[in-house]
Amino acid sequence: IYEGLRACNDQLLELEAPQNQGSNAQEQTNVTEVWSPPNRNRLKFNCDGAYKQNQNTALVGFLIRDHKGVVEERTKSIPALSSLHPEALSIREAFLMAVAGKRSNCGR
């Protein structure tokens, strides 16, 4: 968990650094995925973010699930710098929830 949290923080620092504004072209990919539960005594994080470019805001959210289903979920609106920013922040929020031990089985 701590290694993942460090990687998220590193990515966020890169995203928050001033960048050259390049092309605004956006790629869209249609992907269909089927969720499968983690093994017993494990957790699975599902994270996502949506970016509103014209407002520089985003909605981030995550689910933490055990083998039985949803254990914890959160969403919140945040200021954002790019479409990658909310993706990284949603992962970071899930890791922080697990590290904080908000649930008895998070991080075990």
PDB file of C-alpha atoms in Angstrom:
ATOM      1  CA  ILE A   1       0.000   0.000   0.000  1.00  0.00           C
ATOM      2  CA  TYR A   2       2.737   2.456   0.927  1.00  0.00           C
ATOM      3  CA  GLU A   3       4.617   1.829  -2.328  1.00  0.00           C
ATOM      4  CA  GLY A   4       1.425   2.501  -4.289  1.00  0.00           C
ATOM      5  CA  LEU A   5       0.776   5.677  -2.297  1.00  0.00           C
ATOM      6  CA  ARG A   6       4.320   6.932  -3.004  1.00  0.00           C
ATOM      7  CA  ALA A   7       3.833   6.240  -6.727  1.00  0.00           C
ATOM      8  CA  CYS A   8       0.539   8.182  -6.685  1.00  0.00           C
ATOM      9  CA  ASN A   9       2.167  11.127  -4.906  1.00  0.00           C
ATOM     10  CA  ASP A  10       5.025  11.146  -7.444  1.00  0.00           C
ATOM     11  CA  GLN A  11       2.531  11.142 -10.322  1.00  0.00           C
ATOM     12  CA  LEU A  12       0.545  13.981  -8.736  1.00  0.00           C
ATOM     13  CA  LEU A  13       3.703  16.077  -8.341  1.00  0.00           C
ATOM     14  CA  GLU A  14       4.423  15.610 -12.052  1.00  0.00           C
ATOM     15  CA  LEU A  15       0.862  16.569 -12.976  1.00  0.00           C
ATOM     16  CA  GLU A  16       0.914  19.663 -10.774  1.00  0.00           C
ATOM     17  CA  ALA A  17       4.190  20.930 -12.272  1.00  0.00           C
ATOM     18  CA  PRO A  18       3.827  23.588 -15.010  1.00  0.00           C
ATOM     19  CA  GLN A  19       3.541  21.929 -18.397  1.00  0.00           C
ATOM     20  CA  ASN A  20       3.773  23.016 -22.000  1.00  0.00           C
ATOM     21  CA  GLN A  21       0.246  23.142 -23.332  1.00  0.00           C
ATOM     22  CA  GLY A  22       0.199  20.892 -26.377  1.00  0.00           C
ATOM     23  CA  SER A  23      -2.620  19.565 -28.457  1.00  0.00           C
ATOM     24  CA  ASN A  24      -6.081  19.404 -26.933  1.00  0.00           C
ATOM     25  CA  ALA A  25      -6.978  16.357 -28.995  1.00  0.00           C
ATOM     26  CA  GLN A  26      -8.686  13.722 -26.908  1.00  0.00           C
ATOM     27  CA  GLU A  27      -8.666  10.024 -27.578  1.00  0.00           C
ATOM     28  CA  GLN A  28     -11.681   7.916 -26.741  1.00  0.00           C
ATOM     29  CA  THR A  29     -11.522   4.206 -26.192  1.00  0.00           C
ATOM     30  CA  ASN A  30     -14.499   1.995 -25.523  1.00  0.00           C
ATOM     31  CA  VAL A  31     -13.585  -0.734 -23.061  1.00  0.00           C
ATOM     32  CA  THR A  32     -15.911  -3.230 -21.474  1.00  0.00           C
ATOM     33  CA  GLU A  33     -14.604  -4.822 -18.306  1.00  0.00           C
ATOM     34  CA  VAL A  34     -16.212  -7.294 -15.957  1.00  0.00           C
ATOM     35  CA  TRP A  35     -15.427  -6.949 -12.264  1.00  0.00           C
ATOM     36  CA  SER A  36     -14.209 -10.034 -10.462  1.00  0.00           C
ATOM     37  CA  PRO A  37     -13.956 -10.191  -6.678  1.00  0.00           C
ATOM     38  CA  PRO A  38     -10.565 -10.354  -4.966  1.00  0.00           C
ATOM     39  CA  ASN A  39      -9.472 -13.403  -2.997  1.00  0.00           C
ATOM     40  CA  ARG A  40     -10.680 -13.714   0.592  1.00  0.00           C
ATOM     41  CA  ASN A  41      -8.789 -11.406   3.011  1.00  0.00           C
ATOM     42  CA  ARG A  42      -7.806  -9.102   0.124  1.00  0.00           C
ATOM     43  CA  LEU A  43      -9.176  -5.800  -1.121  1.00  0.00           C
ATOM     44  CA  LYS A  44      -9.646  -4.464  -4.626  1.00  0.00           C
ATOM     45  CA  PHE A  45      -9.713  -0.760  -5.468  1.00  0.00           C
ATOM     46  CA  ASN A  46     -11.729   0.541  -8.405  1.00  0.00           C
ATOM     47  CA  CYS A  47     -10.916   4.206  -9.059  1.00  0.00           C
ATOM     48  CA  ASP A  48     -11.968   6.778 -11.638  1.00  0.00           C
ATOM     49  CA  GLY A  49     -12.044  10.484 -12.304  1.00  0.00           C
ATOM     50  CA  ALA A  50     -13.905  12.788 -14.688  1.00  0.00           C
ATOM     51  CA  TYR A  51     -12.426  16.113 -15.815  1.00  0.00           C
ATOM     52  CA  LYS A  52     -14.304  19.281 -16.810  1.00  0.00           C
ATOM     53  CA  GLN A  53     -11.738  21.130 -18.912  1.00  0.00           C
ATOM     54  CA  ASN A  54     -13.700  24.376 -19.239  1.00  0.00           C
ATOM     55  CA  GLN A  55     -14.008  24.621 -15.431  1.00  0.00           C
ATOM     56  CA  ASN A  56     -10.681  23.030 -14.375  1.00  0.00           C
ATOM     57  CA  THR A  57     -12.579  20.812 -11.950  1.00  0.00           C
ATOM     58  CA  ALA A  58     -13.032  17.090 -11.646  1.00  0.00           C
ATOM     59  CA  LEU A  59     -15.038  14.475  -9.841  1.00  0.00           C
ATOM     60  CA  VAL A  60     -13.010  11.662  -8.300  1.00  0.00           C
ATOM     61  CA  GLY A  61     -14.308   8.473  -6.807  1.00  0.00           C
ATOM     62  CA  PHE A  62     -13.356   5.015  -5.693  1.00  0.00           C
ATOM     63  CA  LEU A  63     -14.750   1.763  -4.391  1.00  0.00           C
ATOM     64  CA  ILE A  64     -12.898  -0.525  -2.034  1.00  0.00           C
ATOM     65  CA  ARG A  65     -14.295  -4.036  -2.221  1.00  0.00           C
ATOM     66  CA  ASP A  66     -13.661  -7.319  -0.505  1.00  0.00           C
ATOM     67  CA  HIS A  67     -14.687 -10.762  -1.747  1.00  0.00           C
ATOM     68  CA  LYS A  68     -18.311 -10.047  -0.710  1.00  0.00           C
ATOM     69  CA  GLY A  69     -18.748  -6.666  -2.392  1.00  0.00           C
ATOM     70  CA  VAL A  70     -18.503  -2.941  -1.563  1.00  0.00           C
ATOM     71  CA  VAL A  71     -16.652  -2.120   1.655  1.00  0.00           C
ATOM     72  CA  GLU A  72     -16.155   1.627   1.224  1.00  0.00           C
ATOM     73  CA  GLU A  73     -16.937   4.226  -1.424  1.00  0.00           C
ATOM     74  CA  ARG A  74     -16.264   7.946  -1.820  1.00  0.00           C
ATOM     75  CA  THR A  75     -16.713  10.684  -4.392  1.00  0.00           C
ATOM     76  CA  LYS A  76     -15.771  14.347  -4.276  1.00  0.00           C
ATOM     77  CA  SER A  77     -15.299  17.346  -6.519  1.00  0.00           C
ATOM     78  CA  ILE A  78     -11.780  18.801  -6.722  1.00  0.00           C
ATOM     79  CA  PRO A  79      -9.814  21.431  -8.654  1.00  0.00           C
ATOM     80  CA  ALA A  80      -7.890  19.714 -11.469  1.00  0.00           C
ATOM     81  CA  LEU A  81      -5.147  20.583 -13.936  1.00  0.00           C
ATOM     82  CA  SER A  82      -5.689  17.921 -16.582  1.00  0.00           C
ATOM     83  CA  SER A  83      -7.656  14.778 -17.327  1.00  0.00           C
ATOM     84  CA  LEU A  84      -4.921  12.661 -15.702  1.00  0.00           C
ATOM     85  CA  HIS A  85      -5.042  14.615 -12.446  1.00  0.00           C
ATOM     86  CA  PRO A  86      -8.394  13.209 -11.186  1.00  0.00           C
ATOM     87  CA  GLU A  87      -7.386   9.666 -12.162  1.00  0.00           C
ATOM     88  CA  ALA A  88      -4.268   9.855  -9.977  1.00  0.00           C
ATOM     89  CA  LEU A  89      -6.130  11.598  -7.145  1.00  0.00           C
ATOM     90  CA  SER A  90      -8.836   8.922  -7.038  1.00  0.00           C
ATOM     91  CA  ILE A  91      -6.183   6.222  -6.645  1.00  0.00           C
ATOM     92  CA  ARG A  92      -4.440   8.267  -3.948  1.00  0.00           C
ATOM     93  CA  GLU A  93      -7.723   8.740  -2.044  1.00  0.00           C
ATOM     94  CA  ALA A  94      -8.358   4.974  -2.059  1.00  0.00           C
ATOM     95  CA  PHE A  95      -4.828   4.271  -0.776  1.00  0.00           C
ATOM     96  CA  LEU A  96      -5.212   6.895   1.952  1.00  0.00           C
ATOM     97  CA  MET A  97      -8.486   5.317   3.053  1.00  0.00           C
ATOM     98  CA  ALA A  98      -6.801   1.920   3.301  1.00  0.00           C
ATOM     99  CA  VAL A  99      -3.759   3.310   5.136  1.00  0.00           C
ATOM    100  CA  ALA A 100      -5.945   5.224   7.592  1.00  0.00           C
ATOM    101  CA  GLY A 101      -7.628   1.937   8.437  1.00  0.00           C
ATOM    102  CA  LYS A 102     -11.140   3.373   8.150  1.00  0.00           C
ATOM    103  CA  ARG A 103     -12.276  -0.209   7.734  1.00  0.00           C
ATOM    104  CA  SER A 104     -11.000  -3.031   9.925  1.00  0.00           C
ATOM    105  CA  ASN A 105      -9.822  -5.057   6.918  1.00  0.00           C
ATOM    106  CA  CYS A 106      -8.284  -2.232   4.841  1.00  0.00           C
ATOM    107  CA  GLY A 107      -4.593  -2.763   4.182  1.00  0.00           C
ATOM    108  CA  ARG A 108      -4.519  -6.351   5.398  1.00  0.00           C
TER     109      ARG A 108
END
